[in-house]
XYZ file of C-alpha atoms in Angstrom:
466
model
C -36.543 -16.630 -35.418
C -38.275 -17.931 -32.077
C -37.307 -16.020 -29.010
C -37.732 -17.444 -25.472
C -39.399 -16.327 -22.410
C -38.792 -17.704 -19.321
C -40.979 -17.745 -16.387
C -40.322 -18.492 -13.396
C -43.915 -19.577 -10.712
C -45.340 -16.561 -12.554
C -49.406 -15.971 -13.435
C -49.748 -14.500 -17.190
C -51.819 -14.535 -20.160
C -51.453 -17.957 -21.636
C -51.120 -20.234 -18.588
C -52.685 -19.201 -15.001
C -51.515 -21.232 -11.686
C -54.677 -21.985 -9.584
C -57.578 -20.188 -9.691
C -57.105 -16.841 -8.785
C -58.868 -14.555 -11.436
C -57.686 -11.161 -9.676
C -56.759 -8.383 -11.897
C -54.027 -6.467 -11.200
C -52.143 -2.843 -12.329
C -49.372 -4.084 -14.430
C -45.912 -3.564 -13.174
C -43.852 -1.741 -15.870
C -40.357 -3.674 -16.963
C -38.185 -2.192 -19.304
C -35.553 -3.741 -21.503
C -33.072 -2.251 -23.513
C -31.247 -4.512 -25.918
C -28.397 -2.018 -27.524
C -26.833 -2.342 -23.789
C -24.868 -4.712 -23.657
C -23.647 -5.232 -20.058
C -21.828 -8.685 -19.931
C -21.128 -11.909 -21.350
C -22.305 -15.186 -20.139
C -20.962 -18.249 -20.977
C -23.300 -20.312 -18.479
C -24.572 -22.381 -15.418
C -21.495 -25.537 -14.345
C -21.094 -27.203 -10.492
C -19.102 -27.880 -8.031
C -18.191 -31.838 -8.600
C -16.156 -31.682 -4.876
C -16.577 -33.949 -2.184
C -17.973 -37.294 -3.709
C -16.235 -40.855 -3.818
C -13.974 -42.591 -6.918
C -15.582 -42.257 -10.676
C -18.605 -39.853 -11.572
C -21.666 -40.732 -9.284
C -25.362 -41.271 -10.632
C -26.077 -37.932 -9.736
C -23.035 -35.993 -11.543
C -23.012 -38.086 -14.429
C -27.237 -37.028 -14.715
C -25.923 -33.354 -14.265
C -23.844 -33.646 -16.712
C -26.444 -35.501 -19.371
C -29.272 -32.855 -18.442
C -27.748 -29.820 -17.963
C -25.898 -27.769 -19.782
C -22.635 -27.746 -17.839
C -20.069 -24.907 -19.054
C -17.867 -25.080 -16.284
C -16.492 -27.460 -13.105
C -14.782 -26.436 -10.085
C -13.341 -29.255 -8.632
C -11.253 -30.117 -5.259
C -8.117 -30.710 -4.746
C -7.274 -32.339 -1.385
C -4.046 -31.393 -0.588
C -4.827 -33.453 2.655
C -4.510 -36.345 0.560
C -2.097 -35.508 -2.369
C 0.447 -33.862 -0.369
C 3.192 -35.450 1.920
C 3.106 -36.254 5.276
C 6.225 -35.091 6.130
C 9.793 -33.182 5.112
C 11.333 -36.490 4.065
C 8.251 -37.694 2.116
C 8.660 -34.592 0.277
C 11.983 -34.533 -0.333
C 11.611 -37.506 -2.142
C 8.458 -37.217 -4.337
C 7.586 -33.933 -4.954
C 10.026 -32.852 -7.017
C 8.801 -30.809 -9.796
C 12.202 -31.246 -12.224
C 11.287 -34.809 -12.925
C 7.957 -35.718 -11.683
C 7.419 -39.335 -9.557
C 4.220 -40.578 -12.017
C 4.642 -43.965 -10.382
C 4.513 -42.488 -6.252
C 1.366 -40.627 -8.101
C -0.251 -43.227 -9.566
C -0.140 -45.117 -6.771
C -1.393 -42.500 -4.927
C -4.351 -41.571 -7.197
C -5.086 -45.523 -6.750
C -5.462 -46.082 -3.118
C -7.689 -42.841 -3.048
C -11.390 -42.138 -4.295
C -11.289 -38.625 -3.838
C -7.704 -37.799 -5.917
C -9.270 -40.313 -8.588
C -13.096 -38.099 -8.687
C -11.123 -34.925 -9.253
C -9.106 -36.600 -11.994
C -12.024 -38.423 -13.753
C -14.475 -35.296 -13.932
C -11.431 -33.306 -14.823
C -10.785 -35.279 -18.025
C -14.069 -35.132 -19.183
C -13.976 -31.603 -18.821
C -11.063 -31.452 -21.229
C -13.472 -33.263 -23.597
C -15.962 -31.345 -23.210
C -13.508 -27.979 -23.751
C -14.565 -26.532 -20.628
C -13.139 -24.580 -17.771
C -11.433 -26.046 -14.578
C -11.486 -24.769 -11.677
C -9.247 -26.120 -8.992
C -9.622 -25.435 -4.803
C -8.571 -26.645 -1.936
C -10.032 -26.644 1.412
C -7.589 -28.618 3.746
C -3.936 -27.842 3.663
C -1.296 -31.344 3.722
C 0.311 -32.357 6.477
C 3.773 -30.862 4.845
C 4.312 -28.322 4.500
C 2.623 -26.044 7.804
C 3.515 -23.064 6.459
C 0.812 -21.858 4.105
C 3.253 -18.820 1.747
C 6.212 -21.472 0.987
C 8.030 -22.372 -1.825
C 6.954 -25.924 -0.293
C 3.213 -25.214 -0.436
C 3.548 -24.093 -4.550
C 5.341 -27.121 -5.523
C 3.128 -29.754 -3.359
C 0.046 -28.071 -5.505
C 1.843 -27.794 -8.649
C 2.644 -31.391 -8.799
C -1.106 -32.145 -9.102
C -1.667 -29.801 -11.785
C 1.356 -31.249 -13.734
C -0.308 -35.050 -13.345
C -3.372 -34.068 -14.363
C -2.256 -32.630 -17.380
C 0.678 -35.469 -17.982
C -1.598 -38.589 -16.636
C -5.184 -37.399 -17.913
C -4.660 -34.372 -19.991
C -6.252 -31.679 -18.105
C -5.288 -28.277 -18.471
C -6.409 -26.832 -15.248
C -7.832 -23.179 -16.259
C -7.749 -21.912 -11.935
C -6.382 -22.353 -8.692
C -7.627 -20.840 -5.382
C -7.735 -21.694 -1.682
C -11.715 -21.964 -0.508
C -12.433 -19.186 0.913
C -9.829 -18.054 2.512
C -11.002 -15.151 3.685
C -12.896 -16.591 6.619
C -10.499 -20.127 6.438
C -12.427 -22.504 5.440
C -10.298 -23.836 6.165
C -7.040 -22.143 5.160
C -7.049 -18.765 6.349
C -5.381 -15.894 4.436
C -5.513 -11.927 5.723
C -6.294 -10.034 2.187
C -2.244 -8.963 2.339
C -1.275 -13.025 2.750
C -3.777 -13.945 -0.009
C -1.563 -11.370 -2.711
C 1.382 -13.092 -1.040
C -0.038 -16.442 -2.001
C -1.446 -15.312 -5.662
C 2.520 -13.495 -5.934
C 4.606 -16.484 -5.016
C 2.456 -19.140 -6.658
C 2.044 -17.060 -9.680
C 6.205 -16.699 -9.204
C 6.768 -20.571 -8.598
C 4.940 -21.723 -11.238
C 6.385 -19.500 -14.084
C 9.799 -19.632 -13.225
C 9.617 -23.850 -12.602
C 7.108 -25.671 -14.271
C 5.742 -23.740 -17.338
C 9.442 -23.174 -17.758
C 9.662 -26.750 -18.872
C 8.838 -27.280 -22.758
C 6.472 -30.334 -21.520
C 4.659 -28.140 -19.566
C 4.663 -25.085 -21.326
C 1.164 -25.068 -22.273
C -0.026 -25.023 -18.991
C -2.905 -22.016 -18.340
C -3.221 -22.204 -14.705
C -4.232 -18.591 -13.292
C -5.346 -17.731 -9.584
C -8.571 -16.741 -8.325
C -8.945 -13.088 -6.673
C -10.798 -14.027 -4.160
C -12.910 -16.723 -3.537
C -14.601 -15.834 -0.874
C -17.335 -17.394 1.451
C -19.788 -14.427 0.106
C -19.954 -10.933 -1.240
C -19.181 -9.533 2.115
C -17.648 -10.297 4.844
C -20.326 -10.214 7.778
C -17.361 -10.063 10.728
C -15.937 -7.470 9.845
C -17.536 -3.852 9.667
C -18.566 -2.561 6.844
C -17.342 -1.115 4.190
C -13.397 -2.215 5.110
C -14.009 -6.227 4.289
C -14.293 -5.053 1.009
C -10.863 -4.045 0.634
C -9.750 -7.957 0.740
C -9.287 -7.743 -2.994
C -7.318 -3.990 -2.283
C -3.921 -5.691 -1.786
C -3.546 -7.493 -4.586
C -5.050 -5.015 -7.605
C -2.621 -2.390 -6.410
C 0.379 -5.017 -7.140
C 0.783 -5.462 -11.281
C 3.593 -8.424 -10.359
C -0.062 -10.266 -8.083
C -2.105 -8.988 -10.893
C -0.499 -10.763 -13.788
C -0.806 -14.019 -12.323
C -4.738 -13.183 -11.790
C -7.130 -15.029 -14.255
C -10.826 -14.289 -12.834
C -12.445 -13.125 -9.880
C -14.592 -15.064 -7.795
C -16.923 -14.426 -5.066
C -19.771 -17.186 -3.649
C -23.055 -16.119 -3.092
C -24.017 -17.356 0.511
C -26.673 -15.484 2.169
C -28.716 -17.358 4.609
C -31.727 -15.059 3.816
C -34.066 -13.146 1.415
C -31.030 -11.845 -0.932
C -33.569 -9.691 -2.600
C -36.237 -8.612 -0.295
C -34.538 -6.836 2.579
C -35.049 -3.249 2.560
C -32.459 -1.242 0.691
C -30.858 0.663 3.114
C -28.052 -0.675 5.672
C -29.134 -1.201 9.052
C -25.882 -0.962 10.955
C -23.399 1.786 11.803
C -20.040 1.998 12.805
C -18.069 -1.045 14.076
C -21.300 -3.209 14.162
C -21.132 -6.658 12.481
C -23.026 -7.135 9.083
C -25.865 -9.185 9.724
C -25.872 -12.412 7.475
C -28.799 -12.612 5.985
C -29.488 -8.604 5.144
C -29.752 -8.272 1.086
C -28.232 -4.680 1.384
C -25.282 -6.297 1.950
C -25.282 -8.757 -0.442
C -26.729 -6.795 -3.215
C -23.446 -3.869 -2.687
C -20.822 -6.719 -2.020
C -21.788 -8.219 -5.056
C -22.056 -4.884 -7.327
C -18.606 -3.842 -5.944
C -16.474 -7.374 -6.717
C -18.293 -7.143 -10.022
C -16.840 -3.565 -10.368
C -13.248 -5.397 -9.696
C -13.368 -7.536 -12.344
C -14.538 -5.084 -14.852
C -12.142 -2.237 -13.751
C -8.800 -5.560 -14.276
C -11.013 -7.109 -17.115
C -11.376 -10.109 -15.546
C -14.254 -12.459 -15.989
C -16.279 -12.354 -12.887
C -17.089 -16.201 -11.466
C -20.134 -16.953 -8.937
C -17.993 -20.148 -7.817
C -20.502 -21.640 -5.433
C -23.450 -20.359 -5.593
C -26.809 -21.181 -3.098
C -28.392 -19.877 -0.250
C -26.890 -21.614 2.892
C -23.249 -22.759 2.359
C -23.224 -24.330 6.082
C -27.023 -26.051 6.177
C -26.340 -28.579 8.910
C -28.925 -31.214 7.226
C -30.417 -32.327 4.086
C -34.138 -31.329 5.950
C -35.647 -28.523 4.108
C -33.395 -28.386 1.281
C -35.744 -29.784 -1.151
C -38.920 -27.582 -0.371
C -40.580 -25.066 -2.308
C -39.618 -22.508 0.140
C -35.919 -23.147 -0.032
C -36.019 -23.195 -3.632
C -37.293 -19.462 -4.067
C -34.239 -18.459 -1.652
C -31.970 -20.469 -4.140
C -33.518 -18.491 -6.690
C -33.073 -15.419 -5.260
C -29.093 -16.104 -5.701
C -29.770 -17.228 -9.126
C -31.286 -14.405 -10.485
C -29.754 -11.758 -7.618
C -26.074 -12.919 -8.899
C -27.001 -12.311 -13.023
C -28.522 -9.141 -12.341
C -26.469 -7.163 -9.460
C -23.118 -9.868 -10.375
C -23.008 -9.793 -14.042
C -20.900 -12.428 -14.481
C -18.929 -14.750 -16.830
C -20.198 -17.866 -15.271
C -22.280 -18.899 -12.396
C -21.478 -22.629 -10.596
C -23.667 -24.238 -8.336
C -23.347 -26.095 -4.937
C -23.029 -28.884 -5.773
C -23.448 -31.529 -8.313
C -22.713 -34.421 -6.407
C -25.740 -36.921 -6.142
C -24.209 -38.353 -2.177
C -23.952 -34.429 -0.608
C -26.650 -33.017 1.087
C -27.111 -30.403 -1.561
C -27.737 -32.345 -4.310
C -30.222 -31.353 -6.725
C -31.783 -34.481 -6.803
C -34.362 -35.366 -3.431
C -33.145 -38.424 -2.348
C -36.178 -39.873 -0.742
C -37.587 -39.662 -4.065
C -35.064 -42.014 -6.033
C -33.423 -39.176 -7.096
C -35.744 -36.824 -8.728
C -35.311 -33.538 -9.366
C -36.072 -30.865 -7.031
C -37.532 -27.312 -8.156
C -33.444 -25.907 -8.204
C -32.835 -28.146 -10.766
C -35.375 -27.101 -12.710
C -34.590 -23.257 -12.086
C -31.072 -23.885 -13.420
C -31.594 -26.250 -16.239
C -34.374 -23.157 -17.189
C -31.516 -20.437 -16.589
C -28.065 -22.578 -17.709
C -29.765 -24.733 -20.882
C -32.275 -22.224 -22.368
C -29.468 -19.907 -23.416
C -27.860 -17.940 -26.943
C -24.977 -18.691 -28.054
C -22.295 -15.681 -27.542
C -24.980 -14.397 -25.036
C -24.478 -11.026 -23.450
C -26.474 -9.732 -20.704
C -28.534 -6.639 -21.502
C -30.222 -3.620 -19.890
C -32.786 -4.724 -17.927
C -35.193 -2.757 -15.161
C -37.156 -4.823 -12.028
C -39.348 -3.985 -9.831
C -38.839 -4.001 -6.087
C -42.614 -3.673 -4.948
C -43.922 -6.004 -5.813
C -40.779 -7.823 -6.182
C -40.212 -8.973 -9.737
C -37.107 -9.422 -11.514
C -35.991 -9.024 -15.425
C -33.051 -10.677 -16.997
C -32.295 -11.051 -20.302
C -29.727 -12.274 -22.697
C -28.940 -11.554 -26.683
C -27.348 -13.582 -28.520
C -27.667 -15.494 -31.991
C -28.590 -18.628 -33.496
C -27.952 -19.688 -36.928
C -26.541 -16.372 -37.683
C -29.923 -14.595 -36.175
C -30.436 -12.830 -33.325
C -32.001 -14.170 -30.374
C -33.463 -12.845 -27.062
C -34.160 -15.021 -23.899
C -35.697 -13.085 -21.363
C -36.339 -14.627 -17.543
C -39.036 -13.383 -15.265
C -39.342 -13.835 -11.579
C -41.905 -12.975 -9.676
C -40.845 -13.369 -5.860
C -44.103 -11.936 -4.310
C -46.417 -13.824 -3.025
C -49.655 -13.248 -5.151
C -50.660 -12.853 -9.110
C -48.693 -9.997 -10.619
C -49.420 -8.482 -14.133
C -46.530 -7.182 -15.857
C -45.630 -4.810 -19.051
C -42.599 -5.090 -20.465
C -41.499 -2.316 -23.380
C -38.703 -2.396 -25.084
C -38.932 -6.220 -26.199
C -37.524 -6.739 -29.775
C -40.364 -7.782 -31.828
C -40.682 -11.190 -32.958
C -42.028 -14.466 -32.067
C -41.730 -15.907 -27.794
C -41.700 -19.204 -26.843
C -42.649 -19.599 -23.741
C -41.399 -21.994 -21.042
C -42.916 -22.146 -17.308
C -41.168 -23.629 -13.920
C -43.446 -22.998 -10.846
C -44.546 -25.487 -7.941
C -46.800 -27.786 -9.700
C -45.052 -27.215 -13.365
C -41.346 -27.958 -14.312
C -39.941 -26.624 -17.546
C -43.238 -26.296 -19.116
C -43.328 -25.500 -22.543
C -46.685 -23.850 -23.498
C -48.895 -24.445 -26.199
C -49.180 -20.997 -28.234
C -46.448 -18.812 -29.049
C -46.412 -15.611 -27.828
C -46.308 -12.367 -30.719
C -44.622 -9.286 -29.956
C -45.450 -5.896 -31.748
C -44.448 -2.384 -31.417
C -41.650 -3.326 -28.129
C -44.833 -3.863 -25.852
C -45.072 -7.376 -24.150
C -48.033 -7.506 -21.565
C -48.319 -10.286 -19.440
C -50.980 -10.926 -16.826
């Protein structure tokens, strides 16, 4: 069986960037494969905001990358009525009006890129994740009976019309409306009633009985809330865990990953007190927010989803984007969310060729950019069944472990990624490494998804790297 290592811009044994001939005291990494931590089914994207069919850009995502799971929008804006007499007449969920859909879906490229990606998902057997950022016209009043049935209509077409069973539904985060805004006791309200409405009215019909839909806890704009002091935004989630009627129409937890800054370089103590604001960028905060919603989800046994996941959620142009130096923050989140996150999935923002986050630099007919290469490393180089394991890092110099176990063809397999986020050649030991034989597989500045010549032996649990 041939393992994998995976390095990220790092300087070891087999393969040196530049020139640099320094050596170094080896950092010491441990790994310890009986702990098991997590599962992780893999890397998907947000498909939200582009026009009509699959674009060149999502339809490469989707051919290159392994792609486990889509979130997709739903623009109630759109879909929903403009008015009490509009709805009176079309949005009936007791006998649904496919042809006022259709027609609908027709005259609008947005309705019909939600529906397209969201079939092939259903061929492709994986999970769909539904949000909406801009309420309809009709109804204005966010909690009603009104607002469940507008949305429920859409699930029921997509499942009728294309045969999509849509896995989750949440409002974008709502926590700091973007652009619906919920207090944490509206968004149980919401979860509640929804959960409620759809039950007792749509799954309640044999044709739609099948139906899976859950809500998202959550959802939010990132792991903490930097307007309101700390610790309290964390009870946004406090609501609805401590009511089992919310609860049981809760199918994952979600949190985005938004930081603006270094998420894994800041020092590790807070630097506020009191009623002081959270500053943005800090990785204290990030690192805790994110260790405490993953502690949610394990404590409900919910899957924990990094839903959009990136450095700047709010970057007001494409400029910059597609550097080097923006791709180590990006990685930051990557490997920050695995390690302090643990999740079930991790989705990135976005896989849409025409938005300013694309993957792909467009003044370079559309070739990838180092984040693509990071993820495609991290989402396709992956076990199957893979579980997150026991890994240490090193905070100076800053170097991160994360590993996976899994199997193929009924044998064990270990993938293990490396980052090294400092800023010079780093030498590294690593004990507790299942012996075995290590492929190994570079990304840096000058190399993307490098697969090196020799294959790298490990005896004794001792892998040292410089």
């Amino acid at each position: 069986m041939v393992n994998k290592l995976l390095v990220f811009f790092f300087f070891f044994l087999i393969t040196y960037l530049g020139n640099s001939t320094t050596i170094l005291a080896a950092t010491q990494l441990t790994l310890t494969p009986a702990n098991e931590l997590y599962n992780f089914s893999g890397w998907g994207g947000n498909i939200c905001w582009g026009n009509g069919d699959l674009d060149t850009g999502s339809v490469r995502y989707f051919n290159e990358l392994d792609v486990k799971i889509v979130r997709l929008r739903l623009a109630l804006n759109f879909w929903g009525p403009s008015d009490q007499n509009s709805f009176n007449t079309h949005y009936s969920v007791s006998n649904l009006d496919l042809t006022y859909f259709d027609n609908l879906v027709r005259n609008n490229p947005q309705l019909q890129q939600t529906l397209n990606v969201a079939k092939r998902a259903k061929t492709l057997n994986i999970p769909i994740i539904l949000s909406s950022w801009d309420p309809p016209a009709y109804p204005t009043d966010k909690l009603s009976v009104e607002m469940h049935q507008v949305i429920s209509t859409f699930i029921m077409y997509a499942y009728e019309r294309y045969g999509a069973n849509i896995d989750y539904y949440s409002f974008n985060e709502a926590d700091i409306g973007i652009n619906v805004l919920f207090s944490k006791e509206e968004h149980r309200d919401f979860i509640k009633g929804f959960g409620n409405f759809f039950k007792n009215n749509v799954k309640s019909q044999s044709k739609y009985q099948n139906l899976k839909t859950k809500l998202l806890l959550g959802d939010v704009g990132k792991p903490f809330v930097f307007r309101n002091p700390w610790p309290d935004y964390n009870k946004y989630w406090e609501p609805t865990i401590n009511d089992p009627q919310a609860m049981s129409y809760v199918g994952a937890v979600s949190v985005h990953t938004y930081n603006k800054g270094d998420a894994l370089l800041y020092p590790d103590q807070p630097n506020i007190s009191g009623g002081n604001e959270v500053p943005i960028s800090n990785g204290y905060y990030w690192r805790e927010g994110l260790k405490w919603w993953s502690q949610v989800a394990k404590d409900h046994n919910l899957p924990l989803i990094l839903a959009e996941v990136g450095t700047d959620g709010s970057a007001p142009s494409e400029s910059g984007l597609h550097t080097w130096d923006y791709a180590l923050k990006d990685l930051q989140t990557y490997i920050g969310g695995l390690y302090y996150g643990q999740p079930e999935s991790m989705l990135y923002w976005s896989y849409i060729e025409n938005n300013r986050y694309s993957l792909y630099d467009s003044a370079n007919n559309l070739t990838p950019d180092s984040r693509f290469w990071f993820i495609k490393q991290l989402g396709n180089i992956l076990p199957n069944h893979a579980k997150g394991i026991q890994t240490t890092i090193s905070k100076d110099p800053p170097i991160y472990l994360v590993a996976f176990k899994g199997d193929l063809n009924g044998q064990t397999q270990y993938v293990l990624h490396l980052a090294n986020f400092s800023s010079t050649d780093q030498a590294v030991s690593l004990a507790g490494v299942p012996t075995g034989t290590y492929e190994g597989l570079k990304t840096s500045q000058t190399e993307k998804f490098k697969c090196l010549s020799n294959l790298i032996p490990v005896s004794g649990q001792l892998l040292n790297l410089t």
